Short mmCIF file of C-alpha atoms in Angstrom, two decimals:
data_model
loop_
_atom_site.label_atom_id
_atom_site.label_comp_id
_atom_site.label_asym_id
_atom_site.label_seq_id
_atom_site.Cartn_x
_atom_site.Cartn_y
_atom_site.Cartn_z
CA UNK A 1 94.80 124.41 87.55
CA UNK A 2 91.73 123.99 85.46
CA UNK A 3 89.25 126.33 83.73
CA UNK A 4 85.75 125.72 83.42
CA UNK A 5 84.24 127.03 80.25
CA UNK A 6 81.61 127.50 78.00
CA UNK A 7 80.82 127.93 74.31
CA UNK A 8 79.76 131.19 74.13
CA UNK A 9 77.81 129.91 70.61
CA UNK A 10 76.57 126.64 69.18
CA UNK A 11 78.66 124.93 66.83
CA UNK A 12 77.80 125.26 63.25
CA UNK A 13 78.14 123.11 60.68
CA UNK A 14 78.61 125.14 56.96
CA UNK A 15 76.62 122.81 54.75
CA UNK A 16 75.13 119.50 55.68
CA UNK A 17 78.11 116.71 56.14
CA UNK A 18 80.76 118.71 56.46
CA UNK A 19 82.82 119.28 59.95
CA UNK A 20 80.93 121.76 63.11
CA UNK A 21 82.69 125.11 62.98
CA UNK A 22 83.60 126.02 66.68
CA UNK A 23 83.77 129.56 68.03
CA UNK A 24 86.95 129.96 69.99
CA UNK A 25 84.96 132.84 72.19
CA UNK A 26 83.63 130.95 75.32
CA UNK A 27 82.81 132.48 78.75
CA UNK A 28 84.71 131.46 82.07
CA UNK A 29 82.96 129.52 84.96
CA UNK A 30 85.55 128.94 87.10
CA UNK A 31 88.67 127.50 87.85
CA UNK A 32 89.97 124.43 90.18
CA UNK A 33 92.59 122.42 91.38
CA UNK A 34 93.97 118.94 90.09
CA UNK A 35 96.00 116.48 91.97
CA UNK A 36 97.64 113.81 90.32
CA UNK A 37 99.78 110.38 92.11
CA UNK A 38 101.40 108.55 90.00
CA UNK A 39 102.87 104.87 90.18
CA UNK A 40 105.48 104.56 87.89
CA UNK A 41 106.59 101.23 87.73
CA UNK A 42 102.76 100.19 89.56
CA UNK A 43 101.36 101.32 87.13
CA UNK A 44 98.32 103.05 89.27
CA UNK A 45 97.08 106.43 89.21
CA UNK A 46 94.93 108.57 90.96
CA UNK A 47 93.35 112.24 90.75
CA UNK A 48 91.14 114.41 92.36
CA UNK A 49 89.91 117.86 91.68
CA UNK A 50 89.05 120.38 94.36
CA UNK A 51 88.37 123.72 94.48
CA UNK A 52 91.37 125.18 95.86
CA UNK A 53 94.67 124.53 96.26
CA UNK A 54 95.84 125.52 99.67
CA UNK A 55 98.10 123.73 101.95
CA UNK A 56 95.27 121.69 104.11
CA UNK A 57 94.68 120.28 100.06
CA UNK A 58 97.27 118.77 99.89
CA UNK A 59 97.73 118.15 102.96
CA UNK A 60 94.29 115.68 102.98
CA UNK A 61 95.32 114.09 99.11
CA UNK A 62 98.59 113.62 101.14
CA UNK A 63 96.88 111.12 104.21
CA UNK A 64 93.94 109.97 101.57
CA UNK A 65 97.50 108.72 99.92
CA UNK A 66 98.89 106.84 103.26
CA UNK A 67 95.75 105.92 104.52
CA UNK A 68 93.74 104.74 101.38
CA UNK A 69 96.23 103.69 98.77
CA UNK A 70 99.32 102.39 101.10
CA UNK A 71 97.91 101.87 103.95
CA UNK A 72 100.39 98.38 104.38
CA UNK A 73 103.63 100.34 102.83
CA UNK A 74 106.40 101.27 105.62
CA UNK A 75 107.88 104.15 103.46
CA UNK A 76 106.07 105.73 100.43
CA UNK A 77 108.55 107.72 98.30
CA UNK A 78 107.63 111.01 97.02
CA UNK A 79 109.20 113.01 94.07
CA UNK A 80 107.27 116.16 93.72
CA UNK A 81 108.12 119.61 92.62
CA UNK A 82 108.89 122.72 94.66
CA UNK A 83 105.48 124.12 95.35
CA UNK A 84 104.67 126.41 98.81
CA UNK A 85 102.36 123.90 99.78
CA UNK A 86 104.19 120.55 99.03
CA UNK A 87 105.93 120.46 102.60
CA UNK A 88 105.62 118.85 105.65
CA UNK A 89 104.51 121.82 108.00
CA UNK A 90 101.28 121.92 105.42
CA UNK A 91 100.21 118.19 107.60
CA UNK A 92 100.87 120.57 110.93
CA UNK A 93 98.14 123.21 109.09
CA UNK A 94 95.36 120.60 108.70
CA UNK A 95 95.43 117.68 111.22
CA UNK A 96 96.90 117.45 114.73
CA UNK A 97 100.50 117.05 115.76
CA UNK A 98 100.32 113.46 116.66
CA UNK A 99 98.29 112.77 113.09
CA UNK A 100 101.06 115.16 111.04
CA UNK A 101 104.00 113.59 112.44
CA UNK A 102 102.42 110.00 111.47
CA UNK A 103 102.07 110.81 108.67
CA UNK A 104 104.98 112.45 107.70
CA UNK A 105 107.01 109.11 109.15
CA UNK A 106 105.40 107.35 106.54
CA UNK A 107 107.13 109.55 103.96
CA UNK A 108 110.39 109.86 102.14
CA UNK A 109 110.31 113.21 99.94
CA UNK A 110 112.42 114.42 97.23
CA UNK A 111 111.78 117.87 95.63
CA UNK A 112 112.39 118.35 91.92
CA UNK A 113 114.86 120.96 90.87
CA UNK A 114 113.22 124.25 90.37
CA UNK A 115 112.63 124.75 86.48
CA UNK A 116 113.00 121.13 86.25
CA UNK A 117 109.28 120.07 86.25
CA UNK A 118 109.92 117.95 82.92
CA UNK A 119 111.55 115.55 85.78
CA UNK A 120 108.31 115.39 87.65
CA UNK A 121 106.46 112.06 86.51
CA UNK A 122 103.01 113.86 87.68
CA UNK A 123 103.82 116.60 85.72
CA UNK A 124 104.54 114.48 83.04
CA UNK A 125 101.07 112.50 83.40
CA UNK A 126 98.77 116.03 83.92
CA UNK A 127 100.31 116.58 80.29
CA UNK A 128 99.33 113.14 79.02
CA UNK A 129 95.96 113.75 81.35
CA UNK A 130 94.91 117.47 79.77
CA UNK A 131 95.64 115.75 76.04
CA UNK A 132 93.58 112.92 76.49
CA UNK A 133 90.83 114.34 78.66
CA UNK A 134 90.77 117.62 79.20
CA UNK A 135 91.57 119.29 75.50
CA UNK A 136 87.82 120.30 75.00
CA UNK A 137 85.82 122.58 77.35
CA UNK A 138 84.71 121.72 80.40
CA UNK A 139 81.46 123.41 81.94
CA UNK A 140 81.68 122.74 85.50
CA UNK A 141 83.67 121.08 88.32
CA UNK A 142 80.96 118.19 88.66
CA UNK A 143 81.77 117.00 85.02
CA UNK A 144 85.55 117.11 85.22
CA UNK A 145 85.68 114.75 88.41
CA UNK A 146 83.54 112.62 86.37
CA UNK A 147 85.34 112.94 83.39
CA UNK A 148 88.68 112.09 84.88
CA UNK A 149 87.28 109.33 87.06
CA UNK A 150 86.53 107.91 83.72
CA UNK A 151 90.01 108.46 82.78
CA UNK A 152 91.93 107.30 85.58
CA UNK A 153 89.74 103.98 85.64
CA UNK A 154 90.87 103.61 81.99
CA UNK A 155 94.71 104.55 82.58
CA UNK A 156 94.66 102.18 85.68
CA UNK A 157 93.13 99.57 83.46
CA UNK A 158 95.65 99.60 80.55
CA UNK A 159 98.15 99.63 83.73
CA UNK A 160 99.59 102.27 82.00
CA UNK A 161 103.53 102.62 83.37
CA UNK A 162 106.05 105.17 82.96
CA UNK A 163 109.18 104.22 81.31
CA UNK A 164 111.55 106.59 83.38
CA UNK A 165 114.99 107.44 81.03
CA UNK A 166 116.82 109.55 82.79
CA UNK A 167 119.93 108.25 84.71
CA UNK A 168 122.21 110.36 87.05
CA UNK A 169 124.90 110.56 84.54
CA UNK A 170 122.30 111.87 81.68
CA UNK A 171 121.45 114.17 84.98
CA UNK A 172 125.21 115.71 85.02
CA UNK A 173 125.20 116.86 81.58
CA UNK A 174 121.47 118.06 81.16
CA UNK A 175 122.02 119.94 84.65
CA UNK A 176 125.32 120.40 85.06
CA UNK A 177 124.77 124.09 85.97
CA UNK A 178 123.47 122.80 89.14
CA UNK A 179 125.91 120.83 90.16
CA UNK A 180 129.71 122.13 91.71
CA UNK A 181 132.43 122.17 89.69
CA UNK A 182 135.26 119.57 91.33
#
């Protein structure tokens, strides 16, 4: 989720040259939603911002995904986290049963474990995302879609790829809470 804000005051400089003095009060326009795909070894990326973040969102970033961005791939893995809305029955909420199940063919998905977002390469890219381009304040939703178009234009140009580390065995000590004891 995103806030929108604005500076409740103008900046001030306290004599002439020296750094604007920033007010931390601001007032609240809104929030949204962000949606983030990552390629990890592609190297691609893609967001979008909307409004809300319901089931039938991600349901539509889901097809936009299998019908704009893989449209030749057999299978397209996804490893997502947990969220109420990241499962298939959110397709059956948004498009027809024929369309869903299509869709959801196309798909191989593979949930996170809960508290384990630091495993989620999306989540991991929203972080690099809000230090890169959304650490300031944002006024509107209008500017942020431009502002991260910007962004991801610049992160698919450096082909910017994630250098995944973690291997099952680092897996069974980090988390070996989770799995049974043999």
């Amino acid at each position: 989720m995103s806030v929108f804000r604005r500076s409740q005051r103008d900046s001030w400089a306290m004599r002439p040259g020296d750094n604007k003095k920033v007010d931390s009060e601001y007032v609240r326009k809104g929030t949204c939603s962000i949606f983030a795909f990552v390629e990890p070894l592609g190297g691609r990326h893609h967001t979008s911002v909307r409004e809300h973040r319901t089931a039938v969102d991600w349901a539509e970033e889901i097809k936009y995904m299998v019908d704009e961005m893989y449209t030749k791939a057999e299978k397209i893995i996804l490893v997502m986290d947990n969220l109420n809305t990241h499962k298939p029955s959110s397709l059956y909420k948004a498009f027809k049963p024929e369309e869903a199940r299509r869709i959801i063919k196309k798909l191989e998905i593979h949930y996170t474990p809960k508290h384990g977002s630091w495993l989620d390469i999306a989540e991991i890219e929203l972080n690099v995302m809000t230090r890169q381009c959304l650490s300031r304040r944002i006024p509107d939703i209008e500017t942020l879609r431009k502002e991260l178009s910007a962004w991801e234009s610049e992160r698919n140009n450096s082909y910017a790829l994630v250098n995944w580390q973690f291997r099952t065995s680092d897996a069974r000590i980090k988390l070996a809470s989770l799995y049974p004891k043999l």
